[in-house]
PDB file of C-alpha atoms and ligand atoms in Angstrom:
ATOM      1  CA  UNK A   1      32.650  -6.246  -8.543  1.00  0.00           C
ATOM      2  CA  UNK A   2      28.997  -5.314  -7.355  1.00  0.00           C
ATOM      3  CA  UNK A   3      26.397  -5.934  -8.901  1.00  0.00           C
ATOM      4  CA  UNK A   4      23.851  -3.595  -9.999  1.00  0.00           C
ATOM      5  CA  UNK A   5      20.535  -4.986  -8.726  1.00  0.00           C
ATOM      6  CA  UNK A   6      18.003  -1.893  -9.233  1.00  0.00           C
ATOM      7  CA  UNK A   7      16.718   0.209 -11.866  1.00  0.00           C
ATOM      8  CA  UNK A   8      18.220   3.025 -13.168  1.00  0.00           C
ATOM      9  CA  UNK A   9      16.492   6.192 -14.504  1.00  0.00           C
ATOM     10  CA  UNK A  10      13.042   4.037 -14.957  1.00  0.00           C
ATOM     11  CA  UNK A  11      14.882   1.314 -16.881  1.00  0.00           C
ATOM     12  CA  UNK A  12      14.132  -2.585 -16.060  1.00  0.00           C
ATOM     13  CA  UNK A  13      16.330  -3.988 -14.290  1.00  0.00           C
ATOM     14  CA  UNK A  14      18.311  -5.433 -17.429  1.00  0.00           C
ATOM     15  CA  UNK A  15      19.085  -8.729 -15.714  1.00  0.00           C
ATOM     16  CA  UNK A  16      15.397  -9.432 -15.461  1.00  0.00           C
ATOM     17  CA  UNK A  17      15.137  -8.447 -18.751  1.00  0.00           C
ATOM     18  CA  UNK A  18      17.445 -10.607 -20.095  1.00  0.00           C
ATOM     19  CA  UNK A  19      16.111 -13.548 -17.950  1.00  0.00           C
ATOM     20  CA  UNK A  20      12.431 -13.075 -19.353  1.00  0.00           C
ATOM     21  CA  UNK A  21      13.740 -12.975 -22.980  1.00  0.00           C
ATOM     22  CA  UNK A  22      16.126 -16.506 -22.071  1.00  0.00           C
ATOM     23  CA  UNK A  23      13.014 -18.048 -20.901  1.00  0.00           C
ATOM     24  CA  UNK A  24      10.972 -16.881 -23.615  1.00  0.00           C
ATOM     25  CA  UNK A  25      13.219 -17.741 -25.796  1.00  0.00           C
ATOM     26  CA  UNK A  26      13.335 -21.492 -24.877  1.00  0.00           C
ATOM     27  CA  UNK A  27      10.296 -21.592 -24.847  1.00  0.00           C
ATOM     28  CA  UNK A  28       9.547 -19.808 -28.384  1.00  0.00           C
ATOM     29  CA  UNK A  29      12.075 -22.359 -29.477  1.00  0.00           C
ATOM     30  CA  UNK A  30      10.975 -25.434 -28.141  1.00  0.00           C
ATOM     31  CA  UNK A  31       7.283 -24.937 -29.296  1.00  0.00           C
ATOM     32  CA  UNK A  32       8.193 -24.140 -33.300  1.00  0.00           C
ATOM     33  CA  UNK A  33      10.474 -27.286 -32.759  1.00  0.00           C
ATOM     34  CA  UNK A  34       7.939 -29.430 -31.772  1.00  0.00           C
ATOM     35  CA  UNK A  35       5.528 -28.616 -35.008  1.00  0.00           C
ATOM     36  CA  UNK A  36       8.659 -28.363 -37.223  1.00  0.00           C
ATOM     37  CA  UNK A  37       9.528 -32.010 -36.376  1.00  0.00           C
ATOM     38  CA  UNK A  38       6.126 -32.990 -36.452  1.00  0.00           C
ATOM     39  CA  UNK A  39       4.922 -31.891 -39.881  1.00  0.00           C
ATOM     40  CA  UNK A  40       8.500 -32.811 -40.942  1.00  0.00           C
ATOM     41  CA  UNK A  41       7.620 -36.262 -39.978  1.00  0.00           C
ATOM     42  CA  UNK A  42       3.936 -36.007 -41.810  1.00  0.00           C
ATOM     43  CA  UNK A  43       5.410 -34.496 -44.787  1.00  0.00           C
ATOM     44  CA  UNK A  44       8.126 -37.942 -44.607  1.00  0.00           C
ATOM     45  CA  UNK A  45       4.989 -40.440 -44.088  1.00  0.00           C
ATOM     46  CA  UNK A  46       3.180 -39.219 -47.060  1.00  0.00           C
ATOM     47  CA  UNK A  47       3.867 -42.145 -50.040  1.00  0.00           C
ATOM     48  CA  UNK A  48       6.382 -41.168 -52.327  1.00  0.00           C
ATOM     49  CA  UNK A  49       5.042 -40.894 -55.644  1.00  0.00           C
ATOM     50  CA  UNK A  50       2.524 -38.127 -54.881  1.00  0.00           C
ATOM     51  CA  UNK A  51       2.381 -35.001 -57.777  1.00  0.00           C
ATOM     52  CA  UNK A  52      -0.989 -33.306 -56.466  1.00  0.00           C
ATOM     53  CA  UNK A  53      -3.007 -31.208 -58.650  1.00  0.00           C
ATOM     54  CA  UNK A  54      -4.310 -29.195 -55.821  1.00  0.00           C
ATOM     55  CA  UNK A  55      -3.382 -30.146 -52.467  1.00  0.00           C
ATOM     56  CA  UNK A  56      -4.422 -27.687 -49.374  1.00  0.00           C
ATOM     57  CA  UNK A  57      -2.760 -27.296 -45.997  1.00  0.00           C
ATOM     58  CA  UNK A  58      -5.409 -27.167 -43.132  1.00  0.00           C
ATOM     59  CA  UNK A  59      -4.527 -25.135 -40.396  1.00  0.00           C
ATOM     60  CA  UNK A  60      -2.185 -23.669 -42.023  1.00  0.00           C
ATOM     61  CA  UNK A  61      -1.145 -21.451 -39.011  1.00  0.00           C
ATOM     62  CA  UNK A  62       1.672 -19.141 -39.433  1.00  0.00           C
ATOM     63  CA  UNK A  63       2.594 -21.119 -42.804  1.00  0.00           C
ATOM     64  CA  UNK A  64       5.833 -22.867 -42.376  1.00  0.00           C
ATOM     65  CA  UNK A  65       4.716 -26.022 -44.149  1.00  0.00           C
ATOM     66  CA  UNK A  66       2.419 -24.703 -46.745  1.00  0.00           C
ATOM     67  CA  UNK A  67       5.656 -22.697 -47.992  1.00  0.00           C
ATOM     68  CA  UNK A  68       7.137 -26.198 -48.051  1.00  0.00           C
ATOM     69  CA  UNK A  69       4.813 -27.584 -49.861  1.00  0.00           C
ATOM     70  CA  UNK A  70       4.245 -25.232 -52.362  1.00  0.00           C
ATOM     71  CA  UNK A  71       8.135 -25.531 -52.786  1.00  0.00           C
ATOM     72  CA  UNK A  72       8.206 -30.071 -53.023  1.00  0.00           C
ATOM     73  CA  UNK A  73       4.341 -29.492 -55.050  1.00  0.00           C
ATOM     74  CA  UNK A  74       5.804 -26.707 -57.313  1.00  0.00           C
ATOM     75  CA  UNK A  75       3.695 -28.215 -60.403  1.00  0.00           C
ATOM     76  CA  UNK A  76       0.573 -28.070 -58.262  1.00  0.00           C
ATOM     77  CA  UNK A  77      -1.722 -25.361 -56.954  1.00  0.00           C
ATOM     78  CA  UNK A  78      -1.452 -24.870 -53.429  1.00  0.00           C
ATOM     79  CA  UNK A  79      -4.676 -23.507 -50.802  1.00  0.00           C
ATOM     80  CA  UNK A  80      -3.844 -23.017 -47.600  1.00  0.00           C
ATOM     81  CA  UNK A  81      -7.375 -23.358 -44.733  1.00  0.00           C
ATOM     82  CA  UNK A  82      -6.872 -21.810 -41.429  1.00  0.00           C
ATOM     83  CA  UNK A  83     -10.261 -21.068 -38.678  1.00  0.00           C
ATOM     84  CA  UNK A  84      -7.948 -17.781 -37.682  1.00  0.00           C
ATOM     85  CA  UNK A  85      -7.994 -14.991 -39.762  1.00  0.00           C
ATOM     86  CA  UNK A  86      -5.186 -13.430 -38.574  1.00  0.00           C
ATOM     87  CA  UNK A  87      -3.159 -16.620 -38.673  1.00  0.00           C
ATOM     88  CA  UNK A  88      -4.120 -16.316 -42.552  1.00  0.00           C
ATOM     89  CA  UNK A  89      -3.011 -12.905 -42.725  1.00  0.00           C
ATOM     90  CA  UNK A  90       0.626 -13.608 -41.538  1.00  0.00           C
ATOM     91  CA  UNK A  91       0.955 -16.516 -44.111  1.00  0.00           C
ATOM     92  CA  UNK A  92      -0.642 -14.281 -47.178  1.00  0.00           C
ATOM     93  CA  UNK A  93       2.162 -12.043 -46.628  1.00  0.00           C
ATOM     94  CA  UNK A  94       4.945 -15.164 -46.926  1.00  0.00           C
ATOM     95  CA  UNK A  95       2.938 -16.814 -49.407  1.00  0.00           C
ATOM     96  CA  UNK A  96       3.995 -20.860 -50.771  1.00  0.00           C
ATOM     97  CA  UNK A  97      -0.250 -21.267 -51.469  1.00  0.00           C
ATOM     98  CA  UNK A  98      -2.433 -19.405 -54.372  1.00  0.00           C
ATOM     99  CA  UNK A  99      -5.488 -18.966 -51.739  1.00  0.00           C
ATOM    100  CA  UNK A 100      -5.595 -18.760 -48.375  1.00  0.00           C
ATOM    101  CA  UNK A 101      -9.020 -18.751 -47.039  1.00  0.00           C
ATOM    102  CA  UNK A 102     -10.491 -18.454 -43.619  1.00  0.00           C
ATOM    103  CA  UNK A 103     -12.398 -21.967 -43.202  1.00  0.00           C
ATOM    104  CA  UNK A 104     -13.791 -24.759 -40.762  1.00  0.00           C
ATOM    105  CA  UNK A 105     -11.655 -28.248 -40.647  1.00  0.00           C
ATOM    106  CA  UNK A 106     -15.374 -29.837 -39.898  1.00  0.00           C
ATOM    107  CA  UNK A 107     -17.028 -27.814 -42.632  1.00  0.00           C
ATOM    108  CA  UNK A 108     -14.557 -27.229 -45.329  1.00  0.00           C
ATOM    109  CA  UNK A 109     -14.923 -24.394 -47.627  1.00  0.00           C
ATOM    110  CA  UNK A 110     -14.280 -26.521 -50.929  1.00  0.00           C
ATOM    111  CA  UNK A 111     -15.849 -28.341 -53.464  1.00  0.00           C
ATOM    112  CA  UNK A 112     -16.601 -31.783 -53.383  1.00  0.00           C
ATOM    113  CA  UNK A 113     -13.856 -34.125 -54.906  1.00  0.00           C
ATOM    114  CA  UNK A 114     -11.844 -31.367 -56.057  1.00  0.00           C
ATOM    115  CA  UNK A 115      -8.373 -32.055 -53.607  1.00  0.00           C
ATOM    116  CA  UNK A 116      -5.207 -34.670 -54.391  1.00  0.00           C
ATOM    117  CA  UNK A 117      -3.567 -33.553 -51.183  1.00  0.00           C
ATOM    118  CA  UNK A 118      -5.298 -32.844 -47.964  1.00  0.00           C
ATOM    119  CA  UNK A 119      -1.936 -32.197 -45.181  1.00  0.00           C
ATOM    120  CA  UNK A 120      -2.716 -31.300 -41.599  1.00  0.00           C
ATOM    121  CA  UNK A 121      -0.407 -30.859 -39.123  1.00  0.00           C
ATOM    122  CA  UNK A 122      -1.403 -30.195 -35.523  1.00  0.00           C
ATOM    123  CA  UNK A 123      -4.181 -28.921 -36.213  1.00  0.00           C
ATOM    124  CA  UNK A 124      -7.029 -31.336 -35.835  1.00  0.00           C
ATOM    125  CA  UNK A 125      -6.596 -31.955 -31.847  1.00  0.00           C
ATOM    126  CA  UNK A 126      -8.761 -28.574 -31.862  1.00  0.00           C
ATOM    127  CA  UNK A 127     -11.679 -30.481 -33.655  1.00  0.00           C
ATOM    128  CA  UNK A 128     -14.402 -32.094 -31.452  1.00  0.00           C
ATOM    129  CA  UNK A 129     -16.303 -34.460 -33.931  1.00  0.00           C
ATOM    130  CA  UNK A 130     -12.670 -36.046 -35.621  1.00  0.00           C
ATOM    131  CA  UNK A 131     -15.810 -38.026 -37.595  1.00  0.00           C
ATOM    132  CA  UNK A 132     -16.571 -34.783 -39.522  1.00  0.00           C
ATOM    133  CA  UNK A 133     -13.309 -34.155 -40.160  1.00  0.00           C
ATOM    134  CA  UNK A 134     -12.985 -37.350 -41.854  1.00  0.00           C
ATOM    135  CA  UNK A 135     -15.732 -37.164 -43.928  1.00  0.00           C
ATOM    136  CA  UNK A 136     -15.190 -33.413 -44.956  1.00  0.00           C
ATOM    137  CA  UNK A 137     -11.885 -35.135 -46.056  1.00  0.00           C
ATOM    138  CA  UNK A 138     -13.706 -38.247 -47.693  1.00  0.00           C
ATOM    139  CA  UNK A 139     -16.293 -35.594 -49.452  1.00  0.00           C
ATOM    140  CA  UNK A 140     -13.313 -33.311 -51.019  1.00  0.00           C
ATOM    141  CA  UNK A 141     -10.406 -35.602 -52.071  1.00  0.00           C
ATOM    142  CA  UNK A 142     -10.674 -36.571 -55.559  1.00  0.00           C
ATOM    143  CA  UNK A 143     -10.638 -40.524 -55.735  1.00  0.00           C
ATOM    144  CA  UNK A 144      -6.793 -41.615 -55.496  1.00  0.00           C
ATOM    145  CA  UNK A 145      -6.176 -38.453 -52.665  1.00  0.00           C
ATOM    146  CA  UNK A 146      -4.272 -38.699 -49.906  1.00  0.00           C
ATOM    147  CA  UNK A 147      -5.604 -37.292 -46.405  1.00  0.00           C
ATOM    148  CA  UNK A 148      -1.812 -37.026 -44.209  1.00  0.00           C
ATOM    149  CA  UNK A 149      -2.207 -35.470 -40.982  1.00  0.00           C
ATOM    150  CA  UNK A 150      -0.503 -35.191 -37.375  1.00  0.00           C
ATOM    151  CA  UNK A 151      -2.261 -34.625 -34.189  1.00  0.00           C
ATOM    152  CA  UNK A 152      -2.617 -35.257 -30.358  1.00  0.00           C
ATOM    153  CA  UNK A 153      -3.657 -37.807 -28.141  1.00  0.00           C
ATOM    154  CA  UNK A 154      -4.147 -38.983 -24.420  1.00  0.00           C
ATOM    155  CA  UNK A 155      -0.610 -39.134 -23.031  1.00  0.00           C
ATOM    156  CA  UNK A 156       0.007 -35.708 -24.088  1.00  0.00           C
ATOM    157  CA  UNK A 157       1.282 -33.556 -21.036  1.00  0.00           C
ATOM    158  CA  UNK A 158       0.664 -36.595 -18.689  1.00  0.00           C
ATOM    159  CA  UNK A 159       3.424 -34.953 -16.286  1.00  0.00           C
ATOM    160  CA  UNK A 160       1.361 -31.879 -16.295  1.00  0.00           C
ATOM    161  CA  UNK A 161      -1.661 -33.465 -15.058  1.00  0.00           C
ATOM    162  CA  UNK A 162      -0.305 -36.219 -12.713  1.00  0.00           C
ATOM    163  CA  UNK A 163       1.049 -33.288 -11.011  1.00  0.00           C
ATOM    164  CA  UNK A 164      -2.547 -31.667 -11.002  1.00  0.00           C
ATOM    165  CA  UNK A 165      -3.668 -34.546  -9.613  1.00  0.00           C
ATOM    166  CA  UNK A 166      -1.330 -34.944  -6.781  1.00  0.00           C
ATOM    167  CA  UNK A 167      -2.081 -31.222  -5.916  1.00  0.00           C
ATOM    168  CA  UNK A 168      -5.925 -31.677  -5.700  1.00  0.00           C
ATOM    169  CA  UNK A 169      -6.930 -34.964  -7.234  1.00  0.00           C
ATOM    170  CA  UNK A 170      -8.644 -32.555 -10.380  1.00  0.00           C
ATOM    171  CA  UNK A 171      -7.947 -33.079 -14.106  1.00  0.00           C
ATOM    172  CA  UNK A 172      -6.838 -29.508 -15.264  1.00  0.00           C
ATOM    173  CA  UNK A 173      -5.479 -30.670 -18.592  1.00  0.00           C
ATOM    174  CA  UNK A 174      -7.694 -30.674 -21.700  1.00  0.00           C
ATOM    175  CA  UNK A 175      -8.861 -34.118 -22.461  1.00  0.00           C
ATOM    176  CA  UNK A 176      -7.447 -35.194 -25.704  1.00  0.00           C
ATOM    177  CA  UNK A 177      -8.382 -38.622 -27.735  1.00  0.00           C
ATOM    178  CA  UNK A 178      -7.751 -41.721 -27.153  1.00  0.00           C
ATOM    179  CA  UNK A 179      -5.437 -43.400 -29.919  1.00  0.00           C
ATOM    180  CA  UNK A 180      -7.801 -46.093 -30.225  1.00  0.00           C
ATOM    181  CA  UNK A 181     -10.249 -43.692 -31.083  1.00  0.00           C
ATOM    182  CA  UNK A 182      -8.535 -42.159 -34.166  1.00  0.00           C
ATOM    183  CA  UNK A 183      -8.151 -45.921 -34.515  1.00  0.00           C
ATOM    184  CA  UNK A 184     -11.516 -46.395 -34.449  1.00  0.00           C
ATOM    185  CA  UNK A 185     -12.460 -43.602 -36.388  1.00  0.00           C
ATOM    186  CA  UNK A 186     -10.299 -43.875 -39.160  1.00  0.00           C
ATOM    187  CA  UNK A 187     -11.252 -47.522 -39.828  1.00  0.00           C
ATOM    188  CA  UNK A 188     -15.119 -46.404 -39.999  1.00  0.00           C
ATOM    189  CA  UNK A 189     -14.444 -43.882 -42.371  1.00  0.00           C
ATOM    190  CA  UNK A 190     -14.556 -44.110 -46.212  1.00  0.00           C
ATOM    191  CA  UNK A 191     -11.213 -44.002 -46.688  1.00  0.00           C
ATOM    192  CA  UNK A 192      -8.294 -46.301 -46.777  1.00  0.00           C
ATOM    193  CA  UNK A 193      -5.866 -46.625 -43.645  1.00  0.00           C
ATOM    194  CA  UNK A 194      -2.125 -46.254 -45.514  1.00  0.00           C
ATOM    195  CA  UNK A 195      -0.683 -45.817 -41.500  1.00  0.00           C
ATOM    196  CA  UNK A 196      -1.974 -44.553 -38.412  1.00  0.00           C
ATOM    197  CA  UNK A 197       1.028 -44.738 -36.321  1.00  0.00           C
ATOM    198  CA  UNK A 198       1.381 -42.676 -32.447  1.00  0.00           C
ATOM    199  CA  UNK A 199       5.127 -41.954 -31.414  1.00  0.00           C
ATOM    200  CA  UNK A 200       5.657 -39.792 -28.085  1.00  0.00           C
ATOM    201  CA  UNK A 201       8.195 -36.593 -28.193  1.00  0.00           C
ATOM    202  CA  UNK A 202       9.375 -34.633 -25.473  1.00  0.00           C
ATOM    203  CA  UNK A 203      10.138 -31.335 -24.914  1.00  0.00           C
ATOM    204  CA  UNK A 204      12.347 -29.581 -22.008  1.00  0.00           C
ATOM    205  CA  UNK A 205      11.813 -26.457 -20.906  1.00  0.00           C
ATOM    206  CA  UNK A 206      13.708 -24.624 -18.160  1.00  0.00           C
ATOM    207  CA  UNK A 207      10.300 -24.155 -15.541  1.00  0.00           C
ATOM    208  CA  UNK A 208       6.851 -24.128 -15.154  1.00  0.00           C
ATOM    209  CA  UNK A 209       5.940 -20.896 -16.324  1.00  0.00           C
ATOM    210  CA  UNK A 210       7.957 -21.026 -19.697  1.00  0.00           C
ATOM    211  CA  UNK A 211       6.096 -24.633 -20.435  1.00  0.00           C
ATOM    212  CA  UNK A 212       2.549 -23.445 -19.554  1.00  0.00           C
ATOM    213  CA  UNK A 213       3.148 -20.448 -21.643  1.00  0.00           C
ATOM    214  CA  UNK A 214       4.103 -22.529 -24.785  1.00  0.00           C
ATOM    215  CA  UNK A 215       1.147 -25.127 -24.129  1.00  0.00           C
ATOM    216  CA  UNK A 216      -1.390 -22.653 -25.966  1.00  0.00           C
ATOM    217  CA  UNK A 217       0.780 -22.298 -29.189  1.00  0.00           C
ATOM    218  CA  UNK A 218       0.179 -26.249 -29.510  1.00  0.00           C
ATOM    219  CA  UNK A 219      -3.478 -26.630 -29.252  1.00  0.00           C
ATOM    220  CA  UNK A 220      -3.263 -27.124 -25.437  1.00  0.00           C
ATOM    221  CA  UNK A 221      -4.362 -23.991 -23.745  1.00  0.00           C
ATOM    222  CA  UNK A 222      -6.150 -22.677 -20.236  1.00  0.00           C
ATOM    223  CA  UNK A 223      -3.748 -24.950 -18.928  1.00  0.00           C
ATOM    224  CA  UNK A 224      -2.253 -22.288 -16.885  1.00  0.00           C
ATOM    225  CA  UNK A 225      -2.286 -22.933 -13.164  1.00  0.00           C
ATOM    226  CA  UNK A 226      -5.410 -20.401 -11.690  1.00  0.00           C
ATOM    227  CA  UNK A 227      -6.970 -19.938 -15.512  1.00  0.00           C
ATOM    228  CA  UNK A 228      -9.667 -20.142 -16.030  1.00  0.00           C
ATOM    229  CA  UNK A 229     -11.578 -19.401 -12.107  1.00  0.00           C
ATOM    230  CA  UNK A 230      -8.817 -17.426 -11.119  1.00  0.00           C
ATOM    231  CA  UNK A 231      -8.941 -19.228  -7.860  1.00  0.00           C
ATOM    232  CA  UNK A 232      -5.655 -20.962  -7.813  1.00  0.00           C
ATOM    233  CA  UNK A 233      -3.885 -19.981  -4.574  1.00  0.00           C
ATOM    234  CA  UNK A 234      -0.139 -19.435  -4.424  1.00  0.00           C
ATOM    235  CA  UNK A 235      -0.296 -22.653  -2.087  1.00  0.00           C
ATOM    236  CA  UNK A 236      -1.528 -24.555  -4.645  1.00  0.00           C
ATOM    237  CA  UNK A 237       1.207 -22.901  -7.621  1.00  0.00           C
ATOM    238  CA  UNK A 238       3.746 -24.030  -4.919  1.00  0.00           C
ATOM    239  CA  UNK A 239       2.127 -27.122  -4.813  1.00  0.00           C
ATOM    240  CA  UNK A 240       1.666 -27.897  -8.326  1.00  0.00           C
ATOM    241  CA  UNK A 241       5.661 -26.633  -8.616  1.00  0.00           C
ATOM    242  CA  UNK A 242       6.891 -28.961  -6.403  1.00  0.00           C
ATOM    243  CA  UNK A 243       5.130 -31.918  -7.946  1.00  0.00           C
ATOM    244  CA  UNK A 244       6.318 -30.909 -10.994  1.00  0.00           C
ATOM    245  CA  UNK A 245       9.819 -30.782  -9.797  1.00  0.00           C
ATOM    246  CA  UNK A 246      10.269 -34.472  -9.180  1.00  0.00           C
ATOM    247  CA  UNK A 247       9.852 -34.963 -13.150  1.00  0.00           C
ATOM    248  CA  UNK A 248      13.093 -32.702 -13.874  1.00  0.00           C
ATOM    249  CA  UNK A 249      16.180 -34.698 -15.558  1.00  0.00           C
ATOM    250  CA  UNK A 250      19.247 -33.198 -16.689  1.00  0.00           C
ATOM    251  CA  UNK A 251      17.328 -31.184 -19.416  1.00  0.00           C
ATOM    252  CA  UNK A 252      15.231 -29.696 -17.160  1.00  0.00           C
ATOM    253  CA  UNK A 253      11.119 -30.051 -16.982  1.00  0.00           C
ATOM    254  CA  UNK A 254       9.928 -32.399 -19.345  1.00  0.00           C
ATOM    255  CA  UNK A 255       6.708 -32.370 -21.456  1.00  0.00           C
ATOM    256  CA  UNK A 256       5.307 -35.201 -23.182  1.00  0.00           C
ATOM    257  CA  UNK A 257       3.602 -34.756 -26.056  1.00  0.00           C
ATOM    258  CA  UNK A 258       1.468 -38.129 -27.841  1.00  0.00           C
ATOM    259  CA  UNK A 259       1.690 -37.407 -31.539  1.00  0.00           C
ATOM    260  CA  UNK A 260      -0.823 -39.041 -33.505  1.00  0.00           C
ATOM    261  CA  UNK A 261       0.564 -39.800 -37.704  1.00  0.00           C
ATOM    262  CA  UNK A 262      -2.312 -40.825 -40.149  1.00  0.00           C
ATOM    263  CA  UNK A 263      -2.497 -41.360 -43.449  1.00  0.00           C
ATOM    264  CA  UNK A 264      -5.174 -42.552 -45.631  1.00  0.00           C
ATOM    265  CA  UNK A 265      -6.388 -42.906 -49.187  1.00  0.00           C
ATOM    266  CA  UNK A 266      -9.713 -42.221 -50.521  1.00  0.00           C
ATOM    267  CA  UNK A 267     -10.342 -45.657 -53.008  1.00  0.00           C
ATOM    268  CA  UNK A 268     -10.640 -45.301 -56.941  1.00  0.00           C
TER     269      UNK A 268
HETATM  270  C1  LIG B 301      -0.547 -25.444 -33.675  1.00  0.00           C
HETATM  271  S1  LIG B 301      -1.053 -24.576 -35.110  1.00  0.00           S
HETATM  272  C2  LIG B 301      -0.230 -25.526 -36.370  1.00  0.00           C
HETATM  273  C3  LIG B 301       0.061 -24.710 -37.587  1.00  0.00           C
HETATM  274  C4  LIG B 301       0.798 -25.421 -38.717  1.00  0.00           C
HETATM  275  N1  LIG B 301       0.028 -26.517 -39.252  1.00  0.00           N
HETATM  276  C5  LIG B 301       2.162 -25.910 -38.291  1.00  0.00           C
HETATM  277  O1  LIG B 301       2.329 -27.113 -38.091  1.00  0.00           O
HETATM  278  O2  LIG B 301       3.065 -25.094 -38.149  1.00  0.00           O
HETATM  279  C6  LIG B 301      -2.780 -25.051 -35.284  1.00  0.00           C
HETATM  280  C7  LIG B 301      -3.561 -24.247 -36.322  1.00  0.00           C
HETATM  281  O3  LIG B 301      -4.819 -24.901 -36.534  1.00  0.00           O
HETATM  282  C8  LIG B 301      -5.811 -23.917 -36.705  1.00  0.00           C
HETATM  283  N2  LIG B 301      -7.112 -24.529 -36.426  1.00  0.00           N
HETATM  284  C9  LIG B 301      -7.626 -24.875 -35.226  1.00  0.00           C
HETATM  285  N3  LIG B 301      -8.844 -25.434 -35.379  1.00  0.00           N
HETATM  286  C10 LIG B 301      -9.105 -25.436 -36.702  1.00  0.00           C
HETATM  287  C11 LIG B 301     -10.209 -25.873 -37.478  1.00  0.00           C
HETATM  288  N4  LIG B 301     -11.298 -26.433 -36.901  1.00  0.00           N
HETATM  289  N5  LIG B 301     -10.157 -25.721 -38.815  1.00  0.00           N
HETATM  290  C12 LIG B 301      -9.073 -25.157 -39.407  1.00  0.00           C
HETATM  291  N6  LIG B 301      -7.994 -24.717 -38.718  1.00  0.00           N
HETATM  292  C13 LIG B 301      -7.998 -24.856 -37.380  1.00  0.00           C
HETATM  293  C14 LIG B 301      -5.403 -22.834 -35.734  1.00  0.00           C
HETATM  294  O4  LIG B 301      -5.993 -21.586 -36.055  1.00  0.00           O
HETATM  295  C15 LIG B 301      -3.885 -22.832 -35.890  1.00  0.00           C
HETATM  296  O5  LIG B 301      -3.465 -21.925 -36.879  1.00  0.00           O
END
């Protein structure tokens, strides 16, 4: 049988189609598993016994796990804190919190010591000063609440930039903190250390262009190969492709990700 290889009438080629949809479609996949695990994880780590008042779910994104929440903290009244409005926007419309309100994880739109439950899941990699973050979190739990939150740390996409650096000896993937400084951090804060644990998952995807595409979803992006200069030449795309390569297994390209667990108490 031959195969149809060009357009009809104007049409897209429908294999090509259907090719960029597979890809996407990993992709798409693999990125919502990734923060469905993780804040499945968080929401396992937080201690048992927990019947917030008010908890709040900061940066919220689309809402997945503050519809969770308000489902496990029925009793409770549920705020959900995003920095993107239009993040916010989708999640109003699927609802799980009473407010959702556009706010800063490093200035928090809330009143002091008014909070049982602060949950953050892969959010807080965007933050710069993880020191404000902690203290916003200090300033708004009631004594007895319960800070739980996931993020990233160095190790996350390590194959990405070893393979940078074979292609031109540059880091091109954003720095991210060290454990042992949420370590650090979290041990000079005011509140309590319950666990601060860091446990590595990987994700497959089928090539390059499919994982670089998925790395903004996660906190990661400009990652793309050329972004931001616009300088990359398709010598160096080969380059960085081929370097790549050698990580592939029988799952296809791997991507490590360095996911940091914490939770803490603020003391009585
Ligand atoms: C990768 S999404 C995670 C969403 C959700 N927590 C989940 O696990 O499905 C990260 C979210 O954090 C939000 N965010 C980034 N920086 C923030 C900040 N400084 N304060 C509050 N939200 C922030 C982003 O707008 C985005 O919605």
């Amino acid at each position: 049988m031959t195969e149809v290889h060009a357009s009809c009438a104007g049409l897209p080629d429908k294999r090509q189609v259907a090719a960029s949809f597979s890809r996407a479609a990993a992709s798409y996949d693999a990125v919502a598993e990734l923060q469905r695990r993780v804040g499945t994880q968080l929401l396992m780590r937080l201690p048992p016994a927990l019947a917030p008042q008010r908890w709040v779910d900061l940066g919220s994104g689309t809402g997945h796990f503050t519809r969770l929440l308000g489902e496990r903290f029925a009793d409770g009244q549920g705020l959900a804190v995003d920095i993107a409005e239009g993040m916010l926007q989708h999640a109003r419309s699927l609802g799980g919190a009473v407010h959702f309100i556009a706010g800063d994880a490093e200035a928090l739109p809330l009143q002091a010591a008014c909070v049982d439950l602060l949950f953050s899941s892969l959010a807080l990699q965007w933050c710069g000063d993880f020191a404000r973050v902690l203290a916003e979190a200090q300033r708004v739990l009631r004594p007895g609440g319960v800070l739980g939150f996931s993020s990233l740390c160095v190790g996350t996409l390590q194959e990405l930039r070893d393979s940078w650096q074979t292609v031109d000896g540059f880091v091109h993937v954003n720095r991210f903190r060290h454990f042992e400084d949420y370590q650090r951090l979290c041990a000079a804060s005011d509140l309590r250390v319950l666990s601060l644990q860091r446990e590595a998952q990987v994700l497959h995807f089928p090539d390059l262009r499919s994982l670089t595409r998925s790395l903004k979803d996660i906190g990661a992006h400009n990652l793309n190969p050329g972004r931001p200069d616009g300088l990359t030449s398709r010598a160096r795309i080969a380059a960085l492709l081929a370097a790549y390569e050698r990580y592939r297994d029988a799952d296809g390209l791997p991507v490590t990700y360095q996911v940091v667990y914490g939770v803490l108490r603020k003391p009585h």
